[in-house]
PDB file of C-alpha atoms in Angstrom:
ATOM      1  CA  MET A   1      45.318 -39.569  -8.367  1.00 38.00           C
ATOM      2  CA  LEU A   2      46.659 -42.019  -9.456  1.00 33.00           C
ATOM      3  CA  SER A   3      48.323 -42.768  -7.156  1.00 40.00           C
ATOM      4  CA  ASN A   4      46.020 -42.997  -5.290  1.00 40.00           C
ATOM      5  CA  ILE A   5      44.011 -45.667  -7.174  1.00 34.00           C
ATOM      6  CA  LYS A   6      46.601 -47.527  -8.481  1.00 37.00           C
ATOM      7  CA  ALA A   7      46.595 -47.681  -3.934  1.00 43.00           C
ATOM      8  CA  SER A   8      43.527 -48.785  -3.496  1.00 41.00           C
ATOM      9  CA  LEU A   9      44.003 -51.293  -6.114  1.00 38.00           C
ATOM     10  CA  SER A  10      46.915 -52.493  -4.483  1.00 43.00           C
ATOM     11  CA  GLY A  11      44.651 -53.089  -1.953  1.00 46.00           C
ATOM     12  CA  VAL A  12      41.810 -54.902  -3.517  1.00 41.00           C
ATOM     13  CA  LEU A  13      45.143 -57.746  -4.872  1.00 41.00           C
ATOM     14  CA  ILE A  14      46.124 -58.134  -1.995  1.00 45.00           C
ATOM     15  CA  GLY A  15      43.454 -59.558  -0.587  1.00 43.00           C
ATOM     16  CA  ALA A  16      42.639 -61.811  -4.072  1.00 38.00           C
ATOM     17  CA  LEU A  17      46.020 -62.986  -3.906  1.00 40.00           C
ATOM     18  CA  CYS A  18      45.595 -63.985   0.408  1.00 41.00           C
ATOM     19  CA  VAL A  19      42.379 -65.799  -0.962  1.00 40.00           C
ATOM     20  CA  ALA A  20      44.036 -67.638  -3.368  1.00 37.00           C
ATOM     21  CA  GLY A  21      46.884 -68.904  -1.079  1.00 42.00           C
ATOM     22  CA  ALA A  22      49.503 -66.754  -2.773  1.00 45.00           C
ATOM     23  CA  SER A  23      52.483 -65.635  -0.112  1.00 86.00           C
ATOM     24  CA  VAL A  24      50.748 -62.070   0.717  1.00 93.00           C
ATOM     25  CA  ALA A  25      52.158 -59.007   2.958  1.00 97.00           C
ATOM     26  CA  PHE A  26      48.361 -59.215   4.533  1.00 98.00           C
ATOM     27  CA  VAL A  27      45.411 -60.042   4.313  1.00 97.00           C
ATOM     28  CA  ASN A  28      41.758 -57.123   4.397  1.00 98.00           C
ATOM     29  CA  PRO A  29      40.135 -58.125   7.210  1.00 98.00           C
ATOM     30  CA  THR A  30      36.891 -57.105   5.676  1.00 98.00           C
ATOM     31  CA  LEU A  31      37.062 -59.869   3.269  1.00 97.00           C
ATOM     32  CA  GLY A  32      36.730 -62.037   6.554  1.00 97.00           C
ATOM     33  CA  GLY A  33      34.285 -60.170   8.971  1.00 98.00           C
ATOM     34  CA  GLY A  34      36.462 -58.731  10.250  1.00 98.00           C
ATOM     35  CA  SER A  35      37.495 -54.562  10.615  1.00 98.00           C
ATOM     36  CA  MET A  36      40.051 -51.854  10.312  1.00 98.00           C
ATOM     37  CA  LEU A  37      38.830 -50.327  13.067  1.00 98.00           C
ATOM     38  CA  ASP A  38      39.974 -52.478  16.455  1.00 98.00           C
ATOM     39  CA  ASN A  39      36.888 -52.804  19.798  1.00 97.00           C
ATOM     40  CA  ALA A  40      37.578 -49.475  21.657  1.00 93.00           C
ATOM     41  CA  GLY A  41      34.216 -50.050  23.805  1.00 88.00           C
ATOM     42  CA  VAL A  42      30.495 -48.796  23.254  1.00 86.00           C
ATOM     43  CA  GLY A  43      30.502 -49.414  19.954  1.00 91.00           C
ATOM     44  CA  VAL A  44      33.576 -47.217  18.433  1.00 96.00           C
ATOM     45  CA  GLY A  45      37.259 -48.012  17.563  1.00 97.00           C
ATOM     46  CA  GLU A  46      40.757 -46.793  16.919  1.00 97.00           C
ATOM     47  CA  PRO A  47      42.114 -47.569  13.368  1.00 98.00           C
ATOM     48  CA  LEU A  48      44.296 -50.118  12.774  1.00 98.00           C
ATOM     49  CA  ASN A  49      46.134 -48.154  11.008  1.00 98.00           C
ATOM     50  CA  VAL A  50      50.357 -49.001  10.305  1.00 98.00           C
ATOM     51  CA  ILE A  51      50.647 -53.347   9.174  1.00 98.00           C
ATOM     52  CA  ILE A  52      53.856 -54.874   9.615  1.00 98.00           C
ATOM     53  CA  SER A  53      54.241 -57.452   5.979  1.00 98.00           C
ATOM     54  CA  GLY A  54      53.986 -60.351   6.278  1.00 97.00           C
ATOM     55  CA  LEU A  55      56.190 -60.838   4.235  1.00 97.00           C
ATOM     56  CA  SER A  56      58.882 -58.906   6.278  1.00 98.00           C
ATOM     57  CA  SER A  57      61.842 -60.702   8.377  1.00 98.00           C
ATOM     58  CA  PRO A  58      60.126 -63.396  10.429  1.00 97.00           C
ATOM     59  CA  ALA A  59      61.456 -62.560  13.208  1.00 98.00           C
ATOM     60  CA  VAL A  60      60.239 -59.431  12.949  1.00 98.00           C
ATOM     61  CA  LEU A  61      57.117 -60.509  13.284  1.00 98.00           C
ATOM     62  CA  THR A  62      57.243 -62.384  16.515  1.00 98.00           C
ATOM     63  CA  ASP A  63      56.485 -61.130  20.295  1.00 98.00           C
ATOM     64  CA  SER A  64      60.156 -60.347  20.324  1.00 98.00           C
ATOM     65  CA  GLY A  65      60.330 -59.318  17.611  1.00 98.00           C
ATOM     66  CA  ILE A  66      58.447 -56.870  17.068  1.00 98.00           C
ATOM     67  CA  VAL A  67      60.004 -55.812  20.499  1.00 97.00           C
ATOM     68  CA  ASN A  68      63.038 -55.507  19.211  1.00 97.00           C
ATOM     69  CA  PHE A  69      61.870 -53.271  16.361  1.00 98.00           C
ATOM     70  CA  ALA A  70      59.917 -50.938  18.528  1.00 96.00           C
ATOM     71  CA  LYS A  71      63.274 -49.932  19.819  1.00 96.00           C
ATOM     72  CA  ALA A  72      64.948 -49.505  17.449  1.00 97.00           C
ATOM     73  CA  ILE A  73      62.467 -46.882  16.468  1.00 97.00           C
ATOM     74  CA  GLY A  74      61.727 -45.226  19.420  1.00 94.00           C
ATOM     75  CA  PHE A  75      59.571 -46.968  21.576  1.00 94.00           C
ATOM     76  CA  SER A  76      59.204 -49.176  24.588  1.00 90.00           C
ATOM     77  CA  THR A  77      57.462 -51.294  26.816  1.00 85.00           C
ATOM     78  CA  GLU A  78      55.220 -50.169  29.584  1.00 69.00           C
ATOM     79  CA  CYS A  79      56.173 -48.583  32.561  1.00 75.00           C
ATOM     80  CA  LEU A  80      57.820 -51.070  34.701  1.00 57.00           C
ATOM     81  CA  GLY A  81      54.993 -53.621  32.477  1.00 55.00           C
ATOM     82  CA  ILE A  82      52.413 -51.612  34.399  1.00 52.00           C
ATOM     83  CA  HIS A  83      49.240 -51.473  32.211  1.00 51.00           C
ATOM     84  CA  LEU A  84      46.752 -49.074  32.823  1.00 54.00           C
ATOM     85  CA  GLY A  85      43.173 -49.293  31.283  1.00 56.00           C
ATOM     86  CA  GLY A  86      41.371 -52.308  29.181  1.00 72.00           C
ATOM     87  CA  PRO A  87      42.818 -53.930  26.552  1.00 85.00           C
ATOM     88  CA  GLN A  88      41.436 -53.540  23.470  1.00 95.00           C
ATOM     89  CA  SER A  89      40.677 -56.070  20.820  1.00 98.00           C
ATOM     90  CA  ALA A  90      40.806 -56.250  16.738  1.00 98.00           C
ATOM     91  CA  ASN A  91      39.176 -59.057  15.033  1.00 98.00           C
ATOM     92  CA  LEU A  92      41.773 -59.475  11.624  1.00 98.00           C
ATOM     93  CA  GLY A  93      39.071 -61.505   9.577  1.00 98.00           C
ATOM     94  CA  ASP A  94      41.646 -64.566   9.653  1.00 97.00           C
ATOM     95  CA  GLY A  95      39.406 -67.267  11.566  1.00 98.00           C
ATOM     96  CA  ASN A  96      40.366 -65.890  15.190  1.00 98.00           C
ATOM     97  CA  GLY A  97      37.385 -63.902  15.629  1.00 98.00           C
ATOM     98  CA  PRO A  98      37.751 -60.504  18.248  1.00 98.00           C
ATOM     99  CA  VAL A  99      41.922 -61.040  20.575  1.00 98.00           C
ATOM    100  CA  ASN A 100      42.784 -59.117  22.161  1.00 97.00           C
ATOM    101  CA  GLN A 101      46.055 -56.770  21.767  1.00 97.00           C
ATOM    102  CA  THR A 102      48.941 -58.564  22.056  1.00 96.00           C
ATOM    103  CA  MET A 103      50.698 -55.559  23.248  1.00 95.00           C
ATOM    104  CA  GLU A 104      50.952 -51.918  24.010  1.00 94.00           C
ATOM    105  CA  LEU A 105      53.892 -49.629  23.263  1.00 94.00           C
ATOM    106  CA  ARG A 106      54.859 -46.716  24.251  1.00 90.00           C
ATOM    107  CA  GLN A 107      56.992 -43.538  22.934  1.00 89.00           C
ATOM    108  CA  ASP A 108      60.225 -44.513  25.717  1.00 79.00           C
ATOM    109  CA  PHE A 109      61.900 -41.065  24.474  1.00 74.00           C
ATOM    110  CA  GLY A 110      65.854 -42.293  24.217  1.00 76.00           C
ATOM    111  CA  ASP A 111      65.976 -44.800  27.687  1.00 72.00           C
ATOM    112  CA  ALA A 112      64.835 -48.004  26.542  1.00 72.00           C
ATOM    113  CA  ASP A 113      64.834 -48.851  30.250  1.00 70.00           C
ATOM    114  CA  VAL A 114      62.578 -46.995  31.990  1.00 68.00           C
ATOM    115  CA  GLY A 115      61.372 -43.898  29.147  1.00 63.00           C
ATOM    116  CA  THR A 116      58.366 -44.768  28.996  1.00 64.00           C
ATOM    117  CA  CYS A 117      57.518 -44.327  32.672  1.00 72.00           C
ATOM    118  CA  LEU A 118      58.131 -40.420  30.813  1.00 67.00           C
ATOM    119  CA  GLU A 119      55.458 -41.270  27.827  1.00 68.00           C
ATOM    120  CA  SER A 120      53.010 -41.792  31.154  1.00 64.00           C
ATOM    121  CA  LEU A 121      53.639 -38.989  32.734  1.00 67.00           C
ATOM    122  CA  ILE A 122      53.414 -35.928  30.114  1.00 61.00           C
ATOM    123  CA  GLY A 123      51.718 -38.305  26.539  1.00 66.00           C
ATOM    124  CA  GLY A 124      52.957 -38.966  23.948  1.00 81.00           C
ATOM    125  CA  ASN A 125      52.831 -41.952  20.515  1.00 90.00           C
ATOM    126  CA  HIS A 126      51.950 -45.453  21.516  1.00 91.00           C
ATOM    127  CA  PHE A 127      50.404 -48.044  19.506  1.00 96.00           C
ATOM    128  CA  ARG A 128      48.328 -52.065  20.234  1.00 97.00           C
ATOM    129  CA  VAL A 129      49.892 -55.005  18.257  1.00 98.00           C
ATOM    130  CA  PHE A 130      46.694 -57.537  17.100  1.00 98.00           C
ATOM    131  CA  ARG A 131      48.604 -60.965  14.762  1.00 98.00           C
ATOM    132  CA  GLN A 132      46.905 -61.730  11.901  1.00 98.00           C
ATOM    133  CA  ASN A 133      47.658 -65.853  11.886  1.00 97.00           C
ATOM    134  CA  GLY A 134      44.489 -67.653  11.818  1.00 97.00           C
ATOM    135  CA  THR A 135      43.138 -70.826  10.858  1.00 95.00           C
ATOM    136  CA  LEU A 136      41.544 -69.150   7.047  1.00 95.00           C
ATOM    137  CA  THR A 137      44.228 -66.672   7.342  1.00 95.00           C
ATOM    138  CA  ASN A 138      47.898 -66.941   8.609  1.00 96.00           C
ATOM    139  CA  THR A 139      49.954 -64.011   7.354  1.00 97.00           C
ATOM    140  CA  GLY A 140      52.074 -63.224  10.054  1.00 97.00           C
ATOM    141  CA  ALA A 141      51.536 -59.826  10.007  1.00 98.00           C
ATOM    142  CA  LEU A 142      51.154 -57.559  12.250  1.00 98.00           C
ATOM    143  CA  PHE A 143      48.009 -54.813  12.374  1.00 98.00           C
ATOM    144  CA  LEU A 144      48.826 -51.703  14.474  1.00 98.00           C
ATOM    145  CA  ALA A 145      46.245 -49.339  16.755  1.00 98.00           C
ATOM    146  CA  VAL A 146      49.144 -46.302  16.068  1.00 98.00           C
ATOM    147  CA  SER A 147      48.406 -43.151  18.085  1.00 95.00           C
ATOM    148  CA  LYS A 148      49.245 -39.993  20.074  1.00 93.00           C
ATOM    149  CA  GLU A 149      47.767 -39.264  23.470  1.00 84.00           C
ATOM    150  CA  GLU A 150      47.273 -36.521  25.778  1.00 71.00           C
ATOM    151  CA  ASP A 151      49.062 -36.502  29.865  1.00 62.00           C
ATOM    152  CA  VAL A 152      48.017 -38.060  32.716  1.00 59.00           C
ATOM    153  CA  GLU A 153      46.223 -34.563  33.129  1.00 53.00           C
ATOM    154  CA  GLU A 154      44.642 -35.471  29.923  1.00 46.00           C
ATOM    155  CA  GLY A 155      43.048 -39.037  31.049  1.00 51.00           C
ATOM    156  CA  HIS A 156      45.715 -40.273  28.146  1.00 56.00           C
ATOM    157  CA  THR A 157      42.861 -39.351  25.910  1.00 77.00           C
ATOM    158  CA  ILE A 158      44.197 -38.856  22.165  1.00 89.00           C
ATOM    159  CA  VAL A 159      45.514 -35.806  21.181  1.00 92.00           C
ATOM    160  CA  PRO A 160      43.885 -33.609  17.804  1.00 93.00           C
ATOM    161  CA  ASP A 161      43.920 -35.696  14.480  1.00 96.00           C
ATOM    162  CA  GLY A 162      46.137 -37.884  17.122  1.00 96.00           C
ATOM    163  CA  TYR A 163      45.163 -41.094  15.160  1.00 98.00           C
ATOM    164  CA  ASN A 164      46.938 -39.369  11.795  1.00 98.00           C
ATOM    165  CA  ILE A 165      49.411 -37.663  13.677  1.00 97.00           C
ATOM    166  CA  GLY A 166      51.023 -41.249  15.499  1.00 96.00           C
ATOM    167  CA  ARG A 167      51.045 -43.226  12.077  1.00 98.00           C
ATOM    168  CA  ASP A 168      52.761 -40.809  10.710  1.00 98.00           C
ATOM    169  CA  LEU A 169      55.402 -39.698  13.260  1.00 96.00           C
ATOM    170  CA  PHE A 170      55.188 -43.819  13.423  1.00 97.00           C
ATOM    171  CA  VAL A 171      56.269 -44.154   9.841  1.00 98.00           C
ATOM    172  CA  GLN A 172      58.833 -41.276  10.130  1.00 98.00           C
ATOM    173  CA  ASP A 173      60.578 -43.218  12.800  1.00 97.00           C
ATOM    174  CA  ALA A 174      61.127 -45.835  10.924  1.00 98.00           C
ATOM    175  CA  LEU A 175      61.986 -45.507   7.536  1.00 98.00           C
ATOM    176  CA  GLY A 176      65.259 -46.402   6.049  1.00 98.00           C
ATOM    177  CA  MET A 177      67.627 -48.086   9.023  1.00 98.00           C
ATOM    178  CA  THR A 178      67.544 -48.433  12.136  1.00 98.00           C
ATOM    179  CA  SER A 179      69.192 -50.818  14.862  1.00 98.00           C
ATOM    180  CA  PHE A 180      68.696 -51.606  19.048  1.00 97.00           C
ATOM    181  CA  GLY A 181      70.996 -55.028  20.704  1.00 96.00           C
ATOM    182  CA  GLY A 182      72.779 -55.944  17.870  1.00 98.00           C
ATOM    183  CA  THR A 183      69.543 -56.241  15.316  1.00 98.00           C
ATOM    184  CA  THR A 184      69.622 -54.350  12.030  1.00 98.00           C
ATOM    185  CA  TYR A 185      67.169 -53.231  10.179  1.00 98.00           C
ATOM    186  CA  SER A 186      65.768 -51.582   7.112  1.00 98.00           C
ATOM    187  CA  THR A 187      62.072 -50.725   6.505  1.00 98.00           C
ATOM    188  CA  THR A 188      59.734 -48.991   3.302  1.00 98.00           C
ATOM    189  CA  ALA A 189      56.668 -47.865   3.403  1.00 98.00           C
ATOM    190  CA  GLN A 190      53.466 -47.912   1.258  1.00 98.00           C
ATOM    191  CA  ASN A 191      50.958 -45.762   1.439  1.00 98.00           C
ATOM    192  CA  ILE A 192      47.333 -47.482   1.216  1.00 98.00           C
ATOM    193  CA  THR A 193      43.503 -46.367   0.355  1.00 97.00           C
ATOM    194  CA  GLY A 194      40.385 -47.983   0.978  1.00 97.00           C
ATOM    195  CA  LEU A 195      40.947 -50.312   3.395  1.00 98.00           C
ATOM    196  CA  LEU A 196      39.224 -47.100   6.222  1.00 98.00           C
ATOM    197  CA  PRO A 197      37.036 -44.838   4.447  1.00 97.00           C
ATOM    198  CA  ALA A 198      37.765 -41.274   6.014  1.00 98.00           C
ATOM    199  CA  GLY A 199      35.882 -39.457   8.392  1.00 98.00           C
ATOM    200  CA  SER A 200      35.207 -39.984  12.633  1.00 97.00           C
ATOM    201  CA  ALA A 201      32.058 -42.523  11.800  1.00 96.00           C
ATOM    202  CA  GLY A 202      32.380 -44.910  14.417  1.00 96.00           C
ATOM    203  CA  ILE A 203      36.211 -44.231  15.309  1.00 97.00           C
ATOM    204  CA  ASN A 204      37.171 -43.783  19.048  1.00 94.00           C
ATOM    205  CA  HIS A 205      36.582 -40.108  19.989  1.00 92.00           C
ATOM    206  CA  GLY A 206      35.105 -38.395  17.089  1.00 95.00           C
ATOM    207  CA  ILE A 207      38.041 -38.271  15.909  1.00 97.00           C
ATOM    208  CA  ALA A 208      38.556 -37.535  11.612  1.00 98.00           C
ATOM    209  CA  ILE A 209      40.886 -39.559   9.857  1.00 98.00           C
ATOM    210  CA  ASP A 210      42.868 -39.724   6.904  1.00 98.00           C
ATOM    211  CA  GLY A 211      41.996 -42.733   5.235  1.00 98.00           C
ATOM    212  CA  ILE A 212      45.148 -44.186   5.166  1.00 98.00           C
ATOM    213  CA  VAL A 213      46.926 -47.058   5.957  1.00 98.00           C
ATOM    214  CA  THR A 214      50.838 -47.229   5.820  1.00 98.00           C
ATOM    215  CA  LEU A 215      51.979 -50.876   5.048  1.00 98.00           C
ATOM    216  CA  LEU A 216      55.612 -51.358   6.330  1.00 98.00           C
ATOM    217  CA  THR A 217      58.272 -53.948   5.515  1.00 98.00           C
ATOM    218  CA  VAL A 218      61.211 -54.596   7.832  1.00 98.00           C
ATOM    219  CA  THR A 219      63.812 -56.917   6.854  1.00 98.00           C
ATOM    220  CA  ILE A 220      66.800 -57.538   9.340  1.00 98.00           C
ATOM    221  CA  GLN A 221      70.014 -56.754   7.451  1.00 98.00           C
TER     222      GLN A 221
END
């Protein structure tokens, strides 16, 4: 109970510090009129359940940097560069308003070149990336909507409890020392409550979430 209270307070303090102009990990999007749910259409969204801290190594927070980090933890770009389905958008409360996802990355099953083609067929973990870099709030933090999805025959819908499962698998793969392409990363994690409500209200596919957001700080060694 005490750890949850501390985590919730941490989320509030992070937002307050950022408004004051301090360098912080991220800003709670709701402080700027945004949401911790992206827009999946028809009035529902997917939880932004992992945040790559703005205090991570700057190179990690670039487009090429997050792709290389993703490859270090078992994800890669979409199969043959082909994206099926429309992009989702998110309002991170940074002054940019709703912005389409920067990219979508998928589990590569050990092959960073073509492994995501297998994920497209049999399902697996995947995540969407949104960057907090507006005129009101420019932390550079990356907000990720992570979930585990079904195979192509099931239309790539989310597996039962897929938002919590996807987040936990992602964090499990990211923690500690990882490397790809000559770059080595050290990653630490902090669970934060109070940013997302628990339950299924407003959640895509009506799948309940536990309300936990994991903040990752990724440092290049």
